[in-house]
Amino acid sequence: AITHPGLWLNWAENEAIMRFIYYGGSVQFFFVIFVLFLVLTGIGIWKRGVMWGAVRVLEGFSNAVGRFFAWAGLLMVLQQVIVVFLQSIFRMGNLTIAPFGVGFTQSVGWFSEELKLYNALVVALCVSYTFIQGGHVRVDLFYATAKYRTKKIVDMLGSLLFMMPVAVLTWMYGWYFLWRHLVVPKPSASDTLDRLLTKSRALRWNVETIGFSPNGFNAYFLFKILLLCFAGLVFLQAIAFFYRSYLELVEGPESEGKYHDKDVLEAGEEAYDHAEF
């Protein structure tokens, strides 16, 4: 796969697509990522600057992705207002959007159901960003009163024993869940590479376009792609959190929050406490 990337990136050939499907959910791919993690961890223990660099890159990536896709919440509200006006006041059946001269026409019901996609964008792509900002609801029965070193050890174990395994399992299930709704014959997690190459002879694209209503939103395969993005972001954040917890444990309390890019409230702004709802 590394020395001959054309074998799985040249999607003009059916066998390349099947190789891509196999590698993406394979045990081999997992151990490639795992070995890279071990190598980077070893180098980081030897030179802490490398590990701090990894923390800054991974957290910076998650912050950038989260801050960008958080705007989907505003789009969701604006589109909902438009849908309500078009349905309740103007009684319109269709809506055309043509920002650059290229028209896109769908029923108002389609745009109403498509609001779920904006919500999925926020949930799936802002998960790591919210984690970095400390926005997830936590129930700290023992953690809040624990000593500094105990907290860091708990954070390290939580990253390795909870975040990473859950992200890996979500990816492995979600990978084939996605491809079963994109191509036929449907690939299976139990298929060997030879079996998938045999299936490639009859391969054709069959992208899922079934909606819950006759004129409703019909691009639900996007949710399956977002599921994989969610798993990937959680896994990367688990690495960043493990590294940060280790470095803060080794360097002591004075390094807590080092290079932590947290949002800052401007003058007149109030913090939104989601735990109240």
PDB file of N, CA and C in Angstrom, residues 86-188:
ATOM      1  N   LEU A  86     -41.375  30.435   4.451  1.00  0.00           N
ATOM      2  CA  LEU A  86     -41.793  29.953   3.140  1.00  0.00           C
ATOM      3  C   LEU A  86     -42.981  29.006   3.237  1.00  0.00           C
ATOM      4  N   GLN A  87     -43.009  28.176   4.284  1.00  0.00           N
ATOM      5  CA  GLN A  87     -44.098  27.211   4.423  1.00  0.00           C
ATOM      6  C   GLN A  87     -45.362  27.850   4.985  1.00  0.00           C
ATOM      7  N   SER A  88     -45.212  28.663   6.024  1.00  0.00           N
ATOM      8  CA  SER A  88     -46.384  29.158   6.761  1.00  0.00           C
ATOM      9  C   SER A  88     -46.968  30.433   6.181  1.00  0.00           C
ATOM     10  N   ILE A  89     -46.125  31.274   5.585  1.00  0.00           N
ATOM     11  CA  ILE A  89     -46.608  32.576   5.117  1.00  0.00           C
ATOM     12  C   ILE A  89     -46.770  32.601   3.604  1.00  0.00           C
ATOM     13  N   PHE A  90     -45.715  32.208   2.875  1.00  0.00           N
ATOM     14  CA  PHE A  90     -45.764  32.298   1.421  1.00  0.00           C
ATOM     15  C   PHE A  90     -46.282  31.030   0.756  1.00  0.00           C
ATOM     16  N   ARG A  91     -46.425  29.960   1.504  1.00  0.00           N
ATOM     17  CA  ARG A  91     -46.962  28.699   0.988  1.00  0.00           C
ATOM     18  C   ARG A  91     -46.200  28.214  -0.247  1.00  0.00           C
ATOM     19  N   MET A  92     -44.910  28.349  -0.227  1.00  0.00           N
ATOM     20  CA  MET A  92     -44.086  27.922  -1.361  1.00  0.00           C
ATOM     21  C   MET A  92     -43.742  26.445  -1.238  1.00  0.00           C
ATOM     22  N   GLY A  93     -43.667  25.767  -2.383  1.00  0.00           N
ATOM     23  CA  GLY A  93     -43.358  24.347  -2.372  1.00  0.00           C
ATOM     24  C   GLY A  93     -41.901  24.047  -2.626  1.00  0.00           C
ATOM     25  N   ASN A  94     -41.249  24.897  -3.426  1.00  0.00           N
ATOM     26  CA  ASN A  94     -39.860  24.672  -3.791  1.00  0.00           C
ATOM     27  C   ASN A  94     -39.018  25.904  -3.468  1.00  0.00           C
ATOM     28  N   LEU A  95     -37.737  25.671  -3.315  1.00  0.00           N
ATOM     29  CA  LEU A  95     -36.790  26.749  -3.041  1.00  0.00           C
ATOM     30  C   LEU A  95     -35.563  26.547  -3.918  1.00  0.00           C
ATOM     31  N   THR A  96     -35.140  27.613  -4.602  1.00  0.00           N
ATOM     32  CA  THR A  96     -33.969  27.563  -5.471  1.00  0.00           C
ATOM     33  C   THR A  96     -32.855  28.416  -4.889  1.00  0.00           C
ATOM     34  N   ILE A  97     -31.666  27.835  -4.794  1.00  0.00           N
ATOM     35  CA  ILE A  97     -30.482  28.545  -4.330  1.00  0.00           C
ATOM     36  C   ILE A  97     -29.474  28.562  -5.473  1.00  0.00           C
ATOM     37  N   ALA A  98     -29.056  29.782  -5.880  1.00  0.00           N
ATOM     38  CA  ALA A  98     -28.110  29.922  -6.983  1.00  0.00           C
ATOM     39  C   ALA A  98     -27.135  31.052  -6.685  1.00  0.00           C
ATOM     40  N   PRO A  99     -26.226  30.840  -5.715  1.00  0.00           N
ATOM     41  CA  PRO A  99     -25.311  31.933  -5.323  1.00  0.00           C
ATOM     42  C   PRO A  99     -24.297  32.303  -6.392  1.00  0.00           C
ATOM     43  N   PHE A 100     -23.885  31.370  -7.242  1.00  0.00           N
ATOM     44  CA  PHE A 100     -22.869  31.642  -8.263  1.00  0.00           C
ATOM     45  C   PHE A 100     -23.410  31.372  -9.664  1.00  0.00           C
ATOM     46  N   GLY A 101     -24.708  31.519  -9.807  1.00  0.00           N
ATOM     47  CA  GLY A 101     -25.312  31.313 -11.111  1.00  0.00           C
ATOM     48  C   GLY A 101     -25.680  29.883 -11.405  1.00  0.00           C
ATOM     49  N   VAL A 102     -25.335  28.965 -10.531  1.00  0.00           N
ATOM     50  CA  VAL A 102     -25.673  27.551 -10.706  1.00  0.00           C
ATOM     51  C   VAL A 102     -26.834  27.227  -9.779  1.00  0.00           C
ATOM     52  N   GLY A 103     -27.985  26.925 -10.335  1.00  0.00           N
ATOM     53  CA  GLY A 103     -29.181  26.731  -9.538  1.00  0.00           C
ATOM     54  C   GLY A 103     -29.251  25.382  -8.866  1.00  0.00           C
ATOM     55  N   PHE A 104     -29.806  25.372  -7.656  1.00  0.00           N
ATOM     56  CA  PHE A 104     -30.035  24.138  -6.900  1.00  0.00           C
ATOM     57  C   PHE A 104     -31.440  24.232  -6.347  1.00  0.00           C
ATOM     58  N   THR A 105     -32.346  23.401  -6.882  1.00  0.00           N
ATOM     59  CA  THR A 105     -33.756  23.473  -6.518  1.00  0.00           C
ATOM     60  C   THR A 105     -34.186  22.205  -5.801  1.00  0.00           C
ATOM     61  N   GLN A 106     -34.796  22.378  -4.641  1.00  0.00           N
ATOM     62  CA  GLN A 106     -35.361  21.265  -3.883  1.00  0.00           C
ATOM     63  C   GLN A 106     -36.635  21.756  -3.219  1.00  0.00           C
ATOM     64  N   SER A 107     -37.436  20.814  -2.750  1.00  0.00           N
ATOM     65  CA  SER A 107     -38.662  21.182  -2.044  1.00  0.00           C
ATOM     66  C   SER A 107     -38.323  21.800  -0.692  1.00  0.00           C
ATOM     67  N   VAL A 108     -39.244  22.586  -0.172  1.00  0.00           N
ATOM     68  CA  VAL A 108     -39.044  23.195   1.144  1.00  0.00           C
ATOM     69  C   VAL A 108     -38.931  22.113   2.210  1.00  0.00           C
ATOM     70  N   GLY A 109     -39.658  21.002   2.022  1.00  0.00           N
ATOM     71  CA  GLY A 109     -39.537  19.880   2.959  1.00  0.00           C
ATOM     72  C   GLY A 109     -38.137  19.300   2.975  1.00  0.00           C
ATOM     73  N   TRP A 110     -37.470  19.276   1.796  1.00  0.00           N
ATOM     74  CA  TRP A 110     -36.090  18.792   1.715  1.00  0.00           C
ATOM     75  C   TRP A 110     -35.179  19.659   2.573  1.00  0.00           C
ATOM     76  N   PHE A 111     -35.320  20.971   2.459  1.00  0.00           N
ATOM     77  CA  PHE A 111     -34.494  21.879   3.252  1.00  0.00           C
ATOM     78  C   PHE A 111     -34.829  21.792   4.734  1.00  0.00           C
ATOM     79  N   SER A 112     -36.083  21.481   5.041  1.00  0.00           N
ATOM     80  CA  SER A 112     -36.473  21.329   6.445  1.00  0.00           C
ATOM     81  C   SER A 112     -35.802  20.108   7.064  1.00  0.00           C
ATOM     82  N   GLU A 113     -35.776  18.986   6.349  1.00  0.00           N
ATOM     83  CA  GLU A 113     -35.117  17.788   6.876  1.00  0.00           C
ATOM     84  C   GLU A 113     -33.600  17.910   6.847  1.00  0.00           C
ATOM     85  N   GLU A 114     -33.067  18.732   5.943  1.00  0.00           N
ATOM     86  CA  GLU A 114     -31.622  18.894   5.829  1.00  0.00           C
ATOM     87  C   GLU A 114     -31.021  19.601   7.037  1.00  0.00           C
ATOM     88  N   LEU A 115     -31.882  20.215   7.858  1.00  0.00           N
ATOM     89  CA  LEU A 115     -31.410  20.864   9.084  1.00  0.00           C
ATOM     90  C   LEU A 115     -30.675  19.882   9.989  1.00  0.00           C
ATOM     91  N   LYS A 116     -31.062  18.606   9.918  1.00  0.00           N
ATOM     92  CA  LYS A 116     -30.389  17.588  10.734  1.00  0.00           C
ATOM     93  C   LYS A 116     -28.915  17.467  10.373  1.00  0.00           C
ATOM     94  N   LEU A 117     -28.570  17.779   9.124  1.00  0.00           N
ATOM     95  CA  LEU A 117     -27.171  17.705   8.714  1.00  0.00           C
ATOM     96  C   LEU A 117     -26.338  18.757   9.438  1.00  0.00           C
ATOM     97  N   TYR A 118     -26.881  19.960   9.610  1.00  0.00           N
ATOM     98  CA  TYR A 118     -26.159  21.005  10.340  1.00  0.00           C
ATOM     99  C   TYR A 118     -25.909  20.576  11.783  1.00  0.00           C
ATOM    100  N   ASN A 119     -26.931  19.970  12.378  1.00  0.00           N
ATOM    101  CA  ASN A 119     -26.772  19.491  13.744  1.00  0.00           C
ATOM    102  C   ASN A 119     -25.696  18.411  13.823  1.00  0.00           C
ATOM    103  N   ALA A 120     -25.673  17.525  12.814  1.00  0.00           N
ATOM    104  CA  ALA A 120     -24.658  16.467  12.771  1.00  0.00           C
ATOM    105  C   ALA A 120     -23.262  17.049  12.579  1.00  0.00           C
ATOM    106  N   LEU A 121     -23.139  18.114  11.792  1.00  0.00           N
ATOM    107  CA  LEU A 121     -21.845  18.769  11.605  1.00  0.00           C
ATOM    108  C   LEU A 121     -21.300  19.286  12.929  1.00  0.00           C
ATOM    109  N   VAL A 122     -22.178  19.903  13.718  1.00  0.00           N
ATOM    110  CA  VAL A 122     -21.750  20.439  15.018  1.00  0.00           C
ATOM    111  C   VAL A 122     -21.352  19.305  15.963  1.00  0.00           C
ATOM    112  N   VAL A 123     -22.173  18.261  16.014  1.00  0.00           N
ATOM    113  CA  VAL A 123     -21.904  17.157  16.941  1.00  0.00           C
ATOM    114  C   VAL A 123     -20.626  16.410  16.564  1.00  0.00           C
ATOM    115  N   ALA A 124     -20.470  16.090  15.281  1.00  0.00           N
ATOM    116  CA  ALA A 124     -19.370  15.232  14.851  1.00  0.00           C
ATOM    117  C   ALA A 124     -18.048  15.976  14.727  1.00  0.00           C
ATOM    118  N   LEU A 125     -18.076  17.226  14.255  1.00  0.00           N
ATOM    119  CA  LEU A 125     -16.841  17.927  13.937  1.00  0.00           C
ATOM    120  C   LEU A 125     -16.406  18.926  14.996  1.00  0.00           C
ATOM    121  N   CYS A 126     -17.255  19.152  15.984  1.00  0.00           N
ATOM    122  CA  CYS A 126     -16.878  20.052  17.080  1.00  0.00           C
ATOM    123  C   CYS A 126     -16.599  19.289  18.374  1.00  0.00           C
ATOM    124  N   VAL A 127     -16.568  17.955  18.303  1.00  0.00           N
ATOM    125  CA  VAL A 127     -16.420  17.163  19.516  1.00  0.00           C
ATOM    126  C   VAL A 127     -15.065  17.394  20.178  1.00  0.00           C
ATOM    127  N   SER A 128     -13.977  17.391  19.393  1.00  0.00           N
ATOM    128  CA  SER A 128     -12.643  17.591  19.965  1.00  0.00           C
ATOM    129  C   SER A 128     -12.458  19.032  20.424  1.00  0.00           C
ATOM    130  N   TYR A 129     -12.976  19.958  19.644  1.00  0.00           N
ATOM    131  CA  TYR A 129     -12.907  21.377  20.007  1.00  0.00           C
ATOM    132  C   TYR A 129     -13.589  21.627  21.349  1.00  0.00           C
ATOM    133  N   THR A 130     -14.771  21.024  21.519  1.00  0.00           N
ATOM    134  CA  THR A 130     -15.495  21.176  22.783  1.00  0.00           C
ATOM    135  C   THR A 130     -14.729  20.547  23.934  1.00  0.00           C
ATOM    136  N   PHE A 131     -14.073  19.421  23.660  1.00  0.00           N
ATOM    137  CA  PHE A 131     -13.262  18.756  24.693  1.00  0.00           C
ATOM    138  C   PHE A 131     -12.109  19.656  25.136  1.00  0.00           C
ATOM    139  N   ILE A 132     -11.432  20.262  24.169  1.00  0.00           N
ATOM    140  CA  ILE A 132     -10.301  21.142  24.494  1.00  0.00           C
ATOM    141  C   ILE A 132     -10.767  22.348  25.301  1.00  0.00           C
ATOM    142  N   GLN A 133     -11.933  22.869  24.940  1.00  0.00           N
ATOM    143  CA  GLN A 133     -12.462  24.048  25.635  1.00  0.00           C
ATOM    144  C   GLN A 133     -13.113  23.701  26.976  1.00  0.00           C
ATOM    145  N   GLY A 134     -13.197  22.411  27.310  1.00  0.00           N
ATOM    146  CA  GLY A 134     -13.812  22.001  28.569  1.00  0.00           C
ATOM    147  C   GLY A 134     -15.311  22.174  28.572  1.00  0.00           C
ATOM    148  N   GLY A 135     -15.943  22.003  27.398  1.00  0.00           N
ATOM    149  CA  GLY A 135     -17.369  22.256  27.286  1.00  0.00           C
ATOM    150  C   GLY A 135     -18.256  21.048  27.480  1.00  0.00           C
ATOM    151  N   HIS A 136     -17.687  19.848  27.534  1.00  0.00           N
ATOM    152  CA  HIS A 136     -18.508  18.655  27.744  1.00  0.00           C
ATOM    153  C   HIS A 136     -18.963  18.575  29.204  1.00  0.00           C
ATOM    154  N   VAL A 137     -20.172  18.069  29.408  1.00  0.00           N
ATOM    155  CA  VAL A 137     -20.696  17.918  30.766  1.00  0.00           C
ATOM    156  C   VAL A 137     -19.928  16.801  31.474  1.00  0.00           C
ATOM    157  N   ARG A 138     -19.438  17.091  32.663  1.00  0.00           N
ATOM    158  CA  ARG A 138     -18.674  16.104  33.426  1.00  0.00           C
ATOM    159  C   ARG A 138     -19.338  15.877  34.782  1.00  0.00           C
ATOM    160  N   VAL A 139     -19.227  14.654  35.271  1.00  0.00           N
ATOM    161  CA  VAL A 139     -19.717  14.299  36.606  1.00  0.00           C
ATOM    162  C   VAL A 139     -18.504  13.846  37.408  1.00  0.00           C
ATOM    163  N   ASP A 140     -17.913  14.759  38.158  1.00  0.00           N
ATOM    164  CA  ASP A 140     -16.670  14.489  38.888  1.00  0.00           C
ATOM    165  C   ASP A 140     -16.973  14.190  40.353  1.00  0.00           C
ATOM    166  N   LEU A 141     -17.209  12.917  40.649  1.00  0.00           N
ATOM    167  CA  LEU A 141     -17.475  12.546  42.035  1.00  0.00           C
ATOM    168  C   LEU A 141     -16.186  12.432  42.843  1.00  0.00           C
ATOM    169  N   PHE A 142     -15.137  11.912  42.237  1.00  0.00           N
ATOM    170  CA  PHE A 142     -13.857  11.739  42.930  1.00  0.00           C
ATOM    171  C   PHE A 142     -12.740  12.558  42.284  1.00  0.00           C
ATOM    172  N   TYR A 143     -12.852  12.778  40.987  1.00  0.00           N
ATOM    173  CA  TYR A 143     -11.789  13.448  40.243  1.00  0.00           C
ATOM    174  C   TYR A 143     -11.559  14.876  40.742  1.00  0.00           C
ATOM    175  N   ALA A 144     -12.633  15.603  41.033  1.00  0.00           N
ATOM    176  CA  ALA A 144     -12.503  17.020  41.401  1.00  0.00           C
ATOM    177  C   ALA A 144     -11.700  17.215  42.682  1.00  0.00           C
ATOM    178  N   THR A 145     -11.744  16.253  43.604  1.00  0.00           N
ATOM    179  CA  THR A 145     -11.035  16.397  44.878  1.00  0.00           C
ATOM    180  C   THR A 145      -9.709  15.639  44.902  1.00  0.00           C
ATOM    181  N   ALA A 146      -9.357  15.022  43.769  1.00  0.00           N
ATOM    182  CA  ALA A 146      -8.123  14.234  43.724  1.00  0.00           C
ATOM    183  C   ALA A 146      -6.900  15.145  43.653  1.00  0.00           C
ATOM    184  N   LYS A 147      -5.737  14.585  43.983  1.00  0.00           N
ATOM    185  CA  LYS A 147      -4.497  15.331  43.915  1.00  0.00           C
ATOM    186  C   LYS A 147      -4.095  15.560  42.454  1.00  0.00           C
ATOM    187  N   TYR A 148      -3.160  16.477  42.269  1.00  0.00           N
ATOM    188  CA  TYR A 148      -2.731  16.851  40.918  1.00  0.00           C
ATOM    189  C   TYR A 148      -2.207  15.643  40.146  1.00  0.00           C
ATOM    190  N   ARG A 149      -1.298  14.888  40.739  1.00  0.00           N
ATOM    191  CA  ARG A 149      -0.714  13.740  40.054  1.00  0.00           C
ATOM    192  C   ARG A 149      -1.772  12.663  39.769  1.00  0.00           C
ATOM    193  N   THR A 150      -2.692  12.485  40.715  1.00  0.00           N
ATOM    194  CA  THR A 150      -3.756  11.499  40.507  1.00  0.00           C
ATOM    195  C   THR A 150      -4.614  11.878  39.315  1.00  0.00           C
ATOM    196  N   LYS A 151      -4.921  13.157  39.182  1.00  0.00           N
ATOM    197  CA  LYS A 151      -5.725  13.615  38.055  1.00  0.00           C
ATOM    198  C   LYS A 151      -5.033  13.329  36.727  1.00  0.00           C
ATOM    199  N   LYS A 152      -3.752  13.596  36.674  1.00  0.00           N
ATOM    200  CA  LYS A 152      -3.024  13.399  35.420  1.00  0.00           C
ATOM    201  C   LYS A 152      -2.933  11.913  35.055  1.00  0.00           C
ATOM    202  N   ILE A 153      -2.765  11.072  36.061  1.00  0.00           N
ATOM    203  CA  ILE A 153      -2.731   9.627  35.796  1.00  0.00           C
ATOM    204  C   ILE A 153      -4.096   9.143  35.314  1.00  0.00           C
ATOM    205  N   VAL A 154      -5.157   9.645  35.931  1.00  0.00           N
ATOM    206  CA  VAL A 154      -6.506   9.286  35.501  1.00  0.00           C
ATOM    207  C   VAL A 154      -6.747   9.746  34.067  1.00  0.00           C
ATOM    208  N   ASP A 155      -6.285  10.946  33.731  1.00  0.00           N
ATOM    209  CA  ASP A 155      -6.443  11.460  32.376  1.00  0.00           C
ATOM    210  C   ASP A 155      -5.694  10.590  31.360  1.00  0.00           C
ATOM    211  N   MET A 156      -4.488  10.181  31.716  1.00  0.00           N
ATOM    212  CA  MET A 156      -3.708   9.323  30.807  1.00  0.00           C
ATOM    213  C   MET A 156      -4.395   7.975  30.599  1.00  0.00           C
ATOM    214  N   LEU A 157      -4.847   7.367  31.691  1.00  0.00           N
ATOM    215  CA  LEU A 157      -5.525   6.071  31.579  1.00  0.00           C
ATOM    216  C   LEU A 157      -6.845   6.203  30.829  1.00  0.00           C
ATOM    217  N   GLY A 158      -7.544   7.301  31.063  1.00  0.00           N
ATOM    218  CA  GLY A 158      -8.802   7.523  30.348  1.00  0.00           C
ATOM    219  C   GLY A 158      -8.606   7.630  28.852  1.00  0.00           C
ATOM    220  N   SER A 159      -7.506   8.284  28.451  1.00  0.00           N
ATOM    221  CA  SER A 159      -7.208   8.407  27.022  1.00  0.00           C
ATOM    222  C   SER A 159      -6.933   7.049  26.395  1.00  0.00           C
ATOM    223  N   LEU A 160      -6.139   6.229  27.084  1.00  0.00           N
ATOM    224  CA  LEU A 160      -5.720   4.947  26.528  1.00  0.00           C
ATOM    225  C   LEU A 160      -6.804   3.882  26.619  1.00  0.00           C
ATOM    226  N   LEU A 161      -7.570   3.872  27.713  1.00  0.00           N
ATOM    227  CA  LEU A 161      -8.505   2.779  27.964  1.00  0.00           C
ATOM    228  C   LEU A 161      -9.937   3.070  27.522  1.00  0.00           C
ATOM    229  N   PHE A 162     -10.264   4.345  27.318  1.00  0.00           N
ATOM    230  CA  PHE A 162     -11.630   4.692  26.954  1.00  0.00           C
ATOM    231  C   PHE A 162     -11.720   5.399  25.603  1.00  0.00           C
ATOM    232  N   MET A 163     -11.032   6.540  25.473  1.00  0.00           N
ATOM    233  CA  MET A 163     -11.174   7.321  24.250  1.00  0.00           C
ATOM    234  C   MET A 163     -10.675   6.575  23.018  1.00  0.00           C
ATOM    235  N   MET A 164      -9.460   6.035  23.084  1.00  0.00           N
ATOM    236  CA  MET A 164      -8.897   5.357  21.913  1.00  0.00           C
ATOM    237  C   MET A 164      -9.677   4.109  21.515  1.00  0.00           C
ATOM    238  N   PRO A 165      -9.977   3.182  22.448  1.00  0.00           N
ATOM    239  CA  PRO A 165     -10.738   1.986  22.038  1.00  0.00           C
ATOM    240  C   PRO A 165     -12.106   2.313  21.456  1.00  0.00           C
ATOM    241  N   VAL A 166     -12.813   3.270  22.057  1.00  0.00           N
ATOM    242  CA  VAL A 166     -14.139   3.630  21.539  1.00  0.00           C
ATOM    243  C   VAL A 166     -14.021   4.229  20.143  1.00  0.00           C
ATOM    244  N   ALA A 167     -13.008   5.077  19.936  1.00  0.00           N
ATOM    245  CA  ALA A 167     -12.806   5.670  18.613  1.00  0.00           C
ATOM    246  C   ALA A 167     -12.479   4.602  17.578  1.00  0.00           C
ATOM    247  N   VAL A 168     -11.642   3.643  17.942  1.00  0.00           N
ATOM    248  CA  VAL A 168     -11.270   2.574  17.011  1.00  0.00           C
ATOM    249  C   VAL A 168     -12.482   1.707  16.662  1.00  0.00           C
ATOM    250  N   LEU A 169     -13.270   1.327  17.669  1.00  0.00           N
ATOM    251  CA  LEU A 169     -14.453   0.504  17.413  1.00  0.00           C
ATOM    252  C   LEU A 169     -15.467   1.253  16.547  1.00  0.00           C
ATOM    253  N   THR A 170     -15.658   2.539  16.829  1.00  0.00           N
ATOM    254  CA  THR A 170     -16.580   3.343  16.026  1.00  0.00           C
ATOM    255  C   THR A 170     -16.119   3.420  14.583  1.00  0.00           C
ATOM    256  N   TRP A 171     -14.810   3.594  14.386  1.00  0.00           N
ATOM    257  CA  TRP A 171     -14.265   3.645  13.028  1.00  0.00           C
ATOM    258  C   TRP A 171     -14.466   2.316  12.296  1.00  0.00           C
ATOM    259  N   MET A 172     -14.153   1.216  12.952  1.00  0.00           N
ATOM    260  CA  MET A 172     -14.209  -0.085  12.286  1.00  0.00           C
ATOM    261  C   MET A 172     -15.641  -0.469  11.919  1.00  0.00           C
ATOM    262  N   TYR A 173     -16.605  -0.139  12.778  1.00  0.00           N
ATOM    263  CA  TYR A 173     -17.995  -0.404  12.438  1.00  0.00           C
ATOM    264  C   TYR A 173     -18.502   0.605  11.408  1.00  0.00           C
ATOM    265  N   GLY A 174     -18.135   1.881  11.600  1.00  0.00           N
ATOM    266  CA  GLY A 174     -18.629   2.927  10.710  1.00  0.00           C
ATOM    267  C   GLY A 174     -18.068   2.842   9.305  1.00  0.00           C
ATOM    268  N   TRP A 175     -16.846   2.305   9.155  1.00  0.00           N
ATOM    269  CA  TRP A 175     -16.217   2.225   7.839  1.00  0.00           C
ATOM    270  C   TRP A 175     -17.040   1.355   6.887  1.00  0.00           C
ATOM    271  N   TYR A 176     -17.374   0.161   7.314  1.00  0.00           N
ATOM    272  CA  TYR A 176     -18.153  -0.729   6.454  1.00  0.00           C
ATOM    273  C   TYR A 176     -19.622  -0.325   6.414  1.00  0.00           C
ATOM    274  N   PHE A 177     -20.090   0.307   7.462  1.00  0.00           N
ATOM    275  CA  PHE A 177     -21.453   0.850   7.466  1.00  0.00           C
ATOM    276  C   PHE A 177     -21.593   1.888   6.359  1.00  0.00           C
ATOM    277  N   LEU A 178     -20.536   2.697   6.147  1.00  0.00           N
ATOM    278  CA  LEU A 178     -20.549   3.691   5.075  1.00  0.00           C
ATOM    279  C   LEU A 178     -20.513   3.028   3.703  1.00  0.00           C
ATOM    280  N   TRP A 179     -19.539   2.140   3.492  1.00  0.00           N
ATOM    281  CA  TRP A 179     -19.340   1.587   2.151  1.00  0.00           C
ATOM    282  C   TRP A 179     -20.470   0.664   1.723  1.00  0.00           C
ATOM    283  N   ARG A 180     -21.187   0.065   2.664  1.00  0.00           N
ATOM    284  CA  ARG A 180     -22.327  -0.761   2.282  1.00  0.00           C
ATOM    285  C   ARG A 180     -23.449   0.072   1.670  1.00  0.00           C
ATOM    286  N   HIS A 181     -23.390   1.400   1.874  1.00  0.00           N
ATOM    287  CA  HIS A 181     -24.405   2.285   1.303  1.00  0.00           C
ATOM    288  C   HIS A 181     -23.856   3.123   0.158  1.00  0.00           C
ATOM    289  N   LEU A 182     -22.674   2.753  -0.340  1.00  0.00           N
ATOM    290  CA  LEU A 182     -22.081   3.476  -1.463  1.00  0.00           C
ATOM    291  C   LEU A 182     -21.854   2.592  -2.676  1.00  0.00           C
ATOM    292  N   VAL A 183     -21.537   1.313  -2.456  1.00  0.00           N
ATOM    293  CA  VAL A 183     -21.214   0.429  -3.583  1.00  0.00           C
ATOM    294  C   VAL A 183     -21.937  -0.904  -3.431  1.00  0.00           C
ATOM    295  N   VAL A 184     -22.063  -1.583  -4.546  1.00  0.00           N
ATOM    296  CA  VAL A 184     -22.513  -2.979  -4.577  1.00  0.00           C
ATOM    297  C   VAL A 184     -21.566  -3.747  -5.493  1.00  0.00           C
ATOM    298  N   PRO A 185     -21.283  -5.012  -5.209  1.00  0.00           N
ATOM    299  CA  PRO A 185     -21.730  -5.814  -4.057  1.00  0.00           C
ATOM    300  C   PRO A 185     -21.244  -5.217  -2.735  1.00  0.00           C
ATOM    301  N   LYS A 186     -22.057  -5.386  -1.703  1.00  0.00           N
ATOM    302  CA  LYS A 186     -21.749  -4.767  -0.423  1.00  0.00           C
ATOM    303  C   LYS A 186     -20.556  -5.451   0.239  1.00  0.00           C
ATOM    304  N   PRO A 187     -19.539  -4.665   0.636  1.00  0.00           N
ATOM    305  CA  PRO A 187     -18.392  -5.257   1.337  1.00  0.00           C
ATOM    306  C   PRO A 187     -18.747  -5.590   2.777  1.00  0.00           C
ATOM    307  N   SER A 188     -18.020  -6.539   3.337  1.00  0.00           N
ATOM    308  CA  SER A 188     -18.239  -6.959   4.717  1.00  0.00           C
ATOM    309  C   SER A 188     -16.921  -6.901   5.484  1.00  0.00           C
TER     310      SER A 188
END
